[in-house]
mmCIF file of C-alpha atoms in Angstrom:
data_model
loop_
_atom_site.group_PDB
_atom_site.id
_atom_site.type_symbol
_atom_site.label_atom_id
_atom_site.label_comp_id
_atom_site.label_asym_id
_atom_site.label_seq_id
_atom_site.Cartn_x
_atom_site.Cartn_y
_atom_site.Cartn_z
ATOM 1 C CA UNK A 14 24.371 31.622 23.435
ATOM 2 C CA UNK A 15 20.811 31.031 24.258
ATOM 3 C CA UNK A 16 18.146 33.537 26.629
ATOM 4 C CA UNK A 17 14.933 32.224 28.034
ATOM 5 C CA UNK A 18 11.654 33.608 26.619
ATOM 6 C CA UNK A 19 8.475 33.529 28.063
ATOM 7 C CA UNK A 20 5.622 33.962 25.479
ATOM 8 C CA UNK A 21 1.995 34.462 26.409
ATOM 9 C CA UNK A 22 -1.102 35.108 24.322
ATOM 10 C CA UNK A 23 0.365 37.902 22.548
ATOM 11 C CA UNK A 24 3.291 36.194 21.516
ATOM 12 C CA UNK A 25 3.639 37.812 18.142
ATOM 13 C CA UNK A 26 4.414 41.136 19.363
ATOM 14 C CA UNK A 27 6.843 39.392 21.485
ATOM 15 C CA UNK A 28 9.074 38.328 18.538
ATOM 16 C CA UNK A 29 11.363 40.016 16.639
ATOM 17 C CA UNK A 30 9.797 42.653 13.992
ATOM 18 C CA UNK A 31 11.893 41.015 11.664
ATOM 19 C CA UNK A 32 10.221 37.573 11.997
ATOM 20 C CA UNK A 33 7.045 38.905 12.510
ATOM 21 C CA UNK A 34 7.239 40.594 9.138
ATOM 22 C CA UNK A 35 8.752 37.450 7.280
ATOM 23 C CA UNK A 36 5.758 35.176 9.112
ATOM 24 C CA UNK A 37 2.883 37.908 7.584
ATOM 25 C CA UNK A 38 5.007 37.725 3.739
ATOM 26 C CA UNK A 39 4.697 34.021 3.663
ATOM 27 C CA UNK A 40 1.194 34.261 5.235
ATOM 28 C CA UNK A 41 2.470 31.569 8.303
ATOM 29 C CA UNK A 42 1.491 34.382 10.978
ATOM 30 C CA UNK A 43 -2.248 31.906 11.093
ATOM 31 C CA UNK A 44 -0.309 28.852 10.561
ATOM 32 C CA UNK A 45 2.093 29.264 13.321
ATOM 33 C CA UNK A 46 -0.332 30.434 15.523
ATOM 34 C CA UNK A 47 -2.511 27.237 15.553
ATOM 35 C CA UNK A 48 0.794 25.332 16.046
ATOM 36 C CA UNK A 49 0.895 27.362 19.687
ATOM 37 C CA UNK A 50 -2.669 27.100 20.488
ATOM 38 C CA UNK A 51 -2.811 24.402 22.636
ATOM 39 C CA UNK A 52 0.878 25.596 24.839
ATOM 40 C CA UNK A 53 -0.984 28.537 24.994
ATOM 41 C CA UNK A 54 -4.345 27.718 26.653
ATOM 42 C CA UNK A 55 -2.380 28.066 29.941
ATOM 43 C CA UNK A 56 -1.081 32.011 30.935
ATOM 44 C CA UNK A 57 2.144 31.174 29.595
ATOM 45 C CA UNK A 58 4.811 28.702 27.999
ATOM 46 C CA UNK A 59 8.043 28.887 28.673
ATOM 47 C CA UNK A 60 10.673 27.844 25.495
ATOM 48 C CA UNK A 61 14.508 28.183 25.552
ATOM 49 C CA UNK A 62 15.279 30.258 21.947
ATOM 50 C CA UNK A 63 18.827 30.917 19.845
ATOM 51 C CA UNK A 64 19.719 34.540 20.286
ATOM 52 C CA UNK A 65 19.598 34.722 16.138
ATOM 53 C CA UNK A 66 16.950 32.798 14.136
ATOM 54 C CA UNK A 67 16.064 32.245 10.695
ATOM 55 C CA UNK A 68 13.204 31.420 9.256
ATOM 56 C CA UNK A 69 13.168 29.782 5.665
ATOM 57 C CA UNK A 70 9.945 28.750 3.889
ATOM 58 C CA UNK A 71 10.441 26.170 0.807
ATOM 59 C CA UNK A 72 8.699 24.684 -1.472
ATOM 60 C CA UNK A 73 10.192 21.408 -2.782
ATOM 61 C CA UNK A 74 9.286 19.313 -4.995
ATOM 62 C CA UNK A 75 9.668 15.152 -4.563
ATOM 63 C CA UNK A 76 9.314 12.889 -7.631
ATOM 64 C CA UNK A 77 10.056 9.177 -6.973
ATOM 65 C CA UNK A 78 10.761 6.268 -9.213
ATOM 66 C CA UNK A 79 10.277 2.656 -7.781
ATOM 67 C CA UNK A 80 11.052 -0.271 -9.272
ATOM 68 C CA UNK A 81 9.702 -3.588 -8.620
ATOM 69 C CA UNK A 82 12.800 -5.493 -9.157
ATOM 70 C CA UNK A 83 13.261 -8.307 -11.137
ATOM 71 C CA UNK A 84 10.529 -10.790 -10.560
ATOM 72 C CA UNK A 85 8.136 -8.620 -9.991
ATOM 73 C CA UNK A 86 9.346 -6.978 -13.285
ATOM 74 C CA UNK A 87 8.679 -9.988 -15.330
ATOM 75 C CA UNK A 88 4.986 -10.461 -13.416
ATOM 76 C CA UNK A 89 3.976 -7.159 -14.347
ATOM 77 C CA UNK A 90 4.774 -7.403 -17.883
ATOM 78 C CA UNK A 91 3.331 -10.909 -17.921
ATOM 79 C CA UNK A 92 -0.168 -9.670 -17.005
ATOM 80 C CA UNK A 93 0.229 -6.645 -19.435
ATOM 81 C CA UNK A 94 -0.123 -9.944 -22.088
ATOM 82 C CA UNK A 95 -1.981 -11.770 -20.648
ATOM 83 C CA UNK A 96 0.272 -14.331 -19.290
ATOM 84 C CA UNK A 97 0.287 -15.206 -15.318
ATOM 85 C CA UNK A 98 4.075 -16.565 -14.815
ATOM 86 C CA UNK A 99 5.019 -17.896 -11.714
ATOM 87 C CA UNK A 100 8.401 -19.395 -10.204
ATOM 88 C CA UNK A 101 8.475 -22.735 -8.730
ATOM 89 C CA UNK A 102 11.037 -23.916 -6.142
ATOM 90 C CA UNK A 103 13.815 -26.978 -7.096
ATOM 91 C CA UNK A 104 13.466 -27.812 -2.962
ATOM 92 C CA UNK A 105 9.718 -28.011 -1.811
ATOM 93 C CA UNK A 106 7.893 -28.012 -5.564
ATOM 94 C CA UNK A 107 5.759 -24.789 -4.835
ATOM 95 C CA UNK A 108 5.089 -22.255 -7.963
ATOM 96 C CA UNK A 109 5.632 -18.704 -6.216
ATOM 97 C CA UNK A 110 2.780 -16.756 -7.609
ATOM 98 C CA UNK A 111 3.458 -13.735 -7.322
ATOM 99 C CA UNK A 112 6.848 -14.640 -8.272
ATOM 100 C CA UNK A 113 9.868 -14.421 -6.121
ATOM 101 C CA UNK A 114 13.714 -15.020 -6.440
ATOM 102 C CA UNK A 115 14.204 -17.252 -3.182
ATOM 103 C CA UNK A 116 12.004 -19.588 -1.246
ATOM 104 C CA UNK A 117 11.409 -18.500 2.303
ATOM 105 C CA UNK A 118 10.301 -22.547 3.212
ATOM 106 C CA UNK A 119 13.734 -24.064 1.793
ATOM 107 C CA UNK A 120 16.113 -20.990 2.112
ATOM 108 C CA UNK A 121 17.251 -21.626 -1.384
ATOM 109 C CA UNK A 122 17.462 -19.435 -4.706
ATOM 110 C CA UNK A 123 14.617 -19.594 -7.048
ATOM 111 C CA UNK A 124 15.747 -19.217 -10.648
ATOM 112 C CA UNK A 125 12.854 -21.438 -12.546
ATOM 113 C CA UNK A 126 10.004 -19.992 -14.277
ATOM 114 C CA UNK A 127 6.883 -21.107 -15.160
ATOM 115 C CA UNK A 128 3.916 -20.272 -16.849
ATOM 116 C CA UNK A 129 0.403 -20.676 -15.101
ATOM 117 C CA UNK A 130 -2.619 -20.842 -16.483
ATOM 118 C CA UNK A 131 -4.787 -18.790 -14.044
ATOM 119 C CA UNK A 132 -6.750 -21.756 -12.131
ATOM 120 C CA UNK A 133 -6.697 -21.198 -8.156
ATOM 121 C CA UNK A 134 -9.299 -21.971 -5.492
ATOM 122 C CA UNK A 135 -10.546 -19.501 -2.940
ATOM 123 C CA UNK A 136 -8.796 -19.682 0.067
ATOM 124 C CA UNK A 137 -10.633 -17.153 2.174
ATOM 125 C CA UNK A 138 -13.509 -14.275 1.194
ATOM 126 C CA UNK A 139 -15.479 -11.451 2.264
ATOM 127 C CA UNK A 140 -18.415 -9.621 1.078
ATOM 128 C CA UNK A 141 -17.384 -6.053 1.184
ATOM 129 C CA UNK A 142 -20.702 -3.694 1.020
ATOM 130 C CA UNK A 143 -18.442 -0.743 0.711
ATOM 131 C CA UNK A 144 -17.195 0.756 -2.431
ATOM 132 C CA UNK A 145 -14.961 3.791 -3.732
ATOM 133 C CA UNK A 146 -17.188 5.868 -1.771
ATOM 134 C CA UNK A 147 -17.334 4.728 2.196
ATOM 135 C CA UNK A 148 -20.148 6.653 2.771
ATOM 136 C CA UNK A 149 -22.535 4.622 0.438
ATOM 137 C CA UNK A 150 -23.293 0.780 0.925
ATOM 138 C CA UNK A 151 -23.415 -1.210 -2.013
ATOM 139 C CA UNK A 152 -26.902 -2.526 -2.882
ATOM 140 C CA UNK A 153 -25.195 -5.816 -3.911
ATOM 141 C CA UNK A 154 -21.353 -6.315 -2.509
ATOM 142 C CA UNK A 155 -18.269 -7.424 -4.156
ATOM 143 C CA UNK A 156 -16.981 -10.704 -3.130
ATOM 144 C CA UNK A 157 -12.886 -9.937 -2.347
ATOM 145 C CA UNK A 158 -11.196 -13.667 -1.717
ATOM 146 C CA UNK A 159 -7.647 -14.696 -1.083
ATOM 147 C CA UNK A 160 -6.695 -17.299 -3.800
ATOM 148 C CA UNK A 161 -4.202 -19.955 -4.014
ATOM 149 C CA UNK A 162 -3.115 -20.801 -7.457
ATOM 150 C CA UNK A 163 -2.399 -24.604 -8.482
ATOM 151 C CA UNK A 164 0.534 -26.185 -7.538
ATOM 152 C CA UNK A 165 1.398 -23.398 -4.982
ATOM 153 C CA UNK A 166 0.523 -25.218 -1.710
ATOM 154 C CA UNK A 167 1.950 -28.243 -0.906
ATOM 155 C CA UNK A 168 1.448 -30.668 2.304
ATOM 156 C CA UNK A 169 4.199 -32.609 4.254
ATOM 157 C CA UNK A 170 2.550 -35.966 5.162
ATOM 158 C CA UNK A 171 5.241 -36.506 7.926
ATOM 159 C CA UNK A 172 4.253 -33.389 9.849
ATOM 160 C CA UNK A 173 0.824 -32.509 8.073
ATOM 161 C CA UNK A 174 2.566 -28.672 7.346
ATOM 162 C CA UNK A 175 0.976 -26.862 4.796
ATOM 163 C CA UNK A 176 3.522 -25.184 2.623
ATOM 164 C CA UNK A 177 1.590 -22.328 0.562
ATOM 165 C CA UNK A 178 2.762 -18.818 -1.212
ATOM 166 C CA UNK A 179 1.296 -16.743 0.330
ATOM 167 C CA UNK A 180 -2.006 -16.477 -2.256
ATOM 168 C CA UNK A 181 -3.906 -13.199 -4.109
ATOM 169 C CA UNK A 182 -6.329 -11.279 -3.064
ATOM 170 C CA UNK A 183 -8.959 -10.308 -5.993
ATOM 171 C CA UNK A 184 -12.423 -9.941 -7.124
ATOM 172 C CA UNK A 185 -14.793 -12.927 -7.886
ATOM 173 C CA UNK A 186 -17.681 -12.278 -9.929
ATOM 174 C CA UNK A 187 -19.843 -13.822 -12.223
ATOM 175 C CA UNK A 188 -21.630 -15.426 -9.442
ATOM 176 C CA UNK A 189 -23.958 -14.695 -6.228
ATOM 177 C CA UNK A 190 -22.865 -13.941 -2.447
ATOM 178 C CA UNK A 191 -24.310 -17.214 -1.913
ATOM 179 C CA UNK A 192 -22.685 -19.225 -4.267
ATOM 180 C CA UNK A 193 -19.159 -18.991 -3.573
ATOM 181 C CA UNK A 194 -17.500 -20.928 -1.133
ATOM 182 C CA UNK A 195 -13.865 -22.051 0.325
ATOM 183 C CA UNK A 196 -12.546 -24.505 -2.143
ATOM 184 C CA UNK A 197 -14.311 -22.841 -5.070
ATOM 185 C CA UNK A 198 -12.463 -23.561 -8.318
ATOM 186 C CA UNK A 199 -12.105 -20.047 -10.425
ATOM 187 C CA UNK A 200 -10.019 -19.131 -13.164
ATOM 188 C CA UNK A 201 -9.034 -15.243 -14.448
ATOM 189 C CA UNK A 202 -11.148 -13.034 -16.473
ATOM 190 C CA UNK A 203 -8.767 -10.603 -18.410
ATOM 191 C CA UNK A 204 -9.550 -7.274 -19.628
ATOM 192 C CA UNK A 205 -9.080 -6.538 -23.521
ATOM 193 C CA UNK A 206 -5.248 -6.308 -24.895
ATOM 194 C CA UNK A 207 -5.994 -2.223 -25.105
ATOM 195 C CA UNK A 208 -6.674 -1.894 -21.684
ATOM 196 C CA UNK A 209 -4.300 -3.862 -19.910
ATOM 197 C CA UNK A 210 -0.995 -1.102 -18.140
ATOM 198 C CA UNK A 211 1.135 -4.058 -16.649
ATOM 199 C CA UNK A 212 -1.131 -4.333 -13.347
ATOM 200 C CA UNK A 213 -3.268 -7.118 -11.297
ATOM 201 C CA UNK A 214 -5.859 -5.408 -12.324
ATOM 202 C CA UNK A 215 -5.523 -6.427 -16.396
ATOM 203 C CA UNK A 216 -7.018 -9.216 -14.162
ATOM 204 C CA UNK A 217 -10.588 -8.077 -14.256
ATOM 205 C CA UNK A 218 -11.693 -10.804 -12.245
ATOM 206 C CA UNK A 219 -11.815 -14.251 -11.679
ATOM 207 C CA UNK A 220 -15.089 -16.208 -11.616
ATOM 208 C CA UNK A 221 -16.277 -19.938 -11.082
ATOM 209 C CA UNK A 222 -14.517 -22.636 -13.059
ATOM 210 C CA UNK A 223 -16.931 -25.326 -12.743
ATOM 211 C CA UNK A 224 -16.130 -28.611 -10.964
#
């Protein structure tokens, strides 16, 4: 069974003592109160309420584990020793890098692995003048580029389709703003065997591999 309400500004002496006093305990008297603010700018809001209502106030705690599946498995732990692997498709010829178990060009299963050696060519960049902290601009900016590893694009000559995977985004250093370019050969820079946790980033860069 439900009765109609009709709070106005002083709606907490309104409700029940009860609630009131379990609101002030939990310290949600404020909390709730900001919730209302804006239905309350007006003389009144009217709400349809149960005739009995409990109020509960939890604290729970969420702990997830992910996991990144089986290619992305064998990636991860790949870079953690230095090794870039790849998988390359029986249909179209492409190396999937980052790996993947099926090849969205030829809708078929991907089950061979390879190991790549690092060498891509910038597909796309940006200078990015911001850092960690958006509220400073860098005095000289990183240069952030999409890469496409070797033997991970491929072109159909009958309809001049670019087949590609898709690419990496990273940093290029080791050379000036000015110096890179679209086409740019580069190769990885990884960081000591201590250092490296089974991320992109035991990549710590790539930079120019000569022509």
């Amino acid at each position: 069974m439900t009765r109609r309400i009709v709070y106005t500004q002083d709606y907490q002496q309104q409700i029940p003592k009860a609630i009131g006093q379990h609101l002030l305990k939990k310290g949600l008297d404020k909390e709730y109160g900001k919730d209302w603010e804006d239905a309350l700018n007006k003389k009144y809001s009217e709400m349809w309420s149960v005739e009995h209502l409990v109020l509960s106030h939890w604290r729970i705690l969420c702990r997830y584990a992910d996991t990144p599946g089986e290619a992305l498995a064998k990636f991860l732990q790949g870079l953690r020793e230095g090794r870039l692997f790849g998988t390359r498709c029986s249909g179209c010829g492409r190396v999937l890098i980052p790996p993947r178990l099926f090849c969205e060009w030829c809708m078929r299963e991907v089950s061979d692995w390879v190991e790549h050696n690092g060498e891509a060519v910038v597909s796309t960049y940006s200078l990015a003048y911001i850092g960690t902290d958006p509220g400073v601009r860098l005095a000289e900016p990183n240069i952030v580029a999409v890469l496409w590893f070797k033997d991970t694009v491929r072109e159909t000559p009958s309809s001049k389709t670019v087949l590609h995977a898709a690419g990496l985004m990273h940093i290029i250093r080791e050379c000036g703003p000015g110096d890179v370019r679209i086409g740019m050969r580069v190769k990885p820079v990884w960081k000591p065997a201590e250092q490296r946790r089974g991320s992109i980033l035991d990549i710590s860069h790539f930079k120019p591999a000569g022509e």
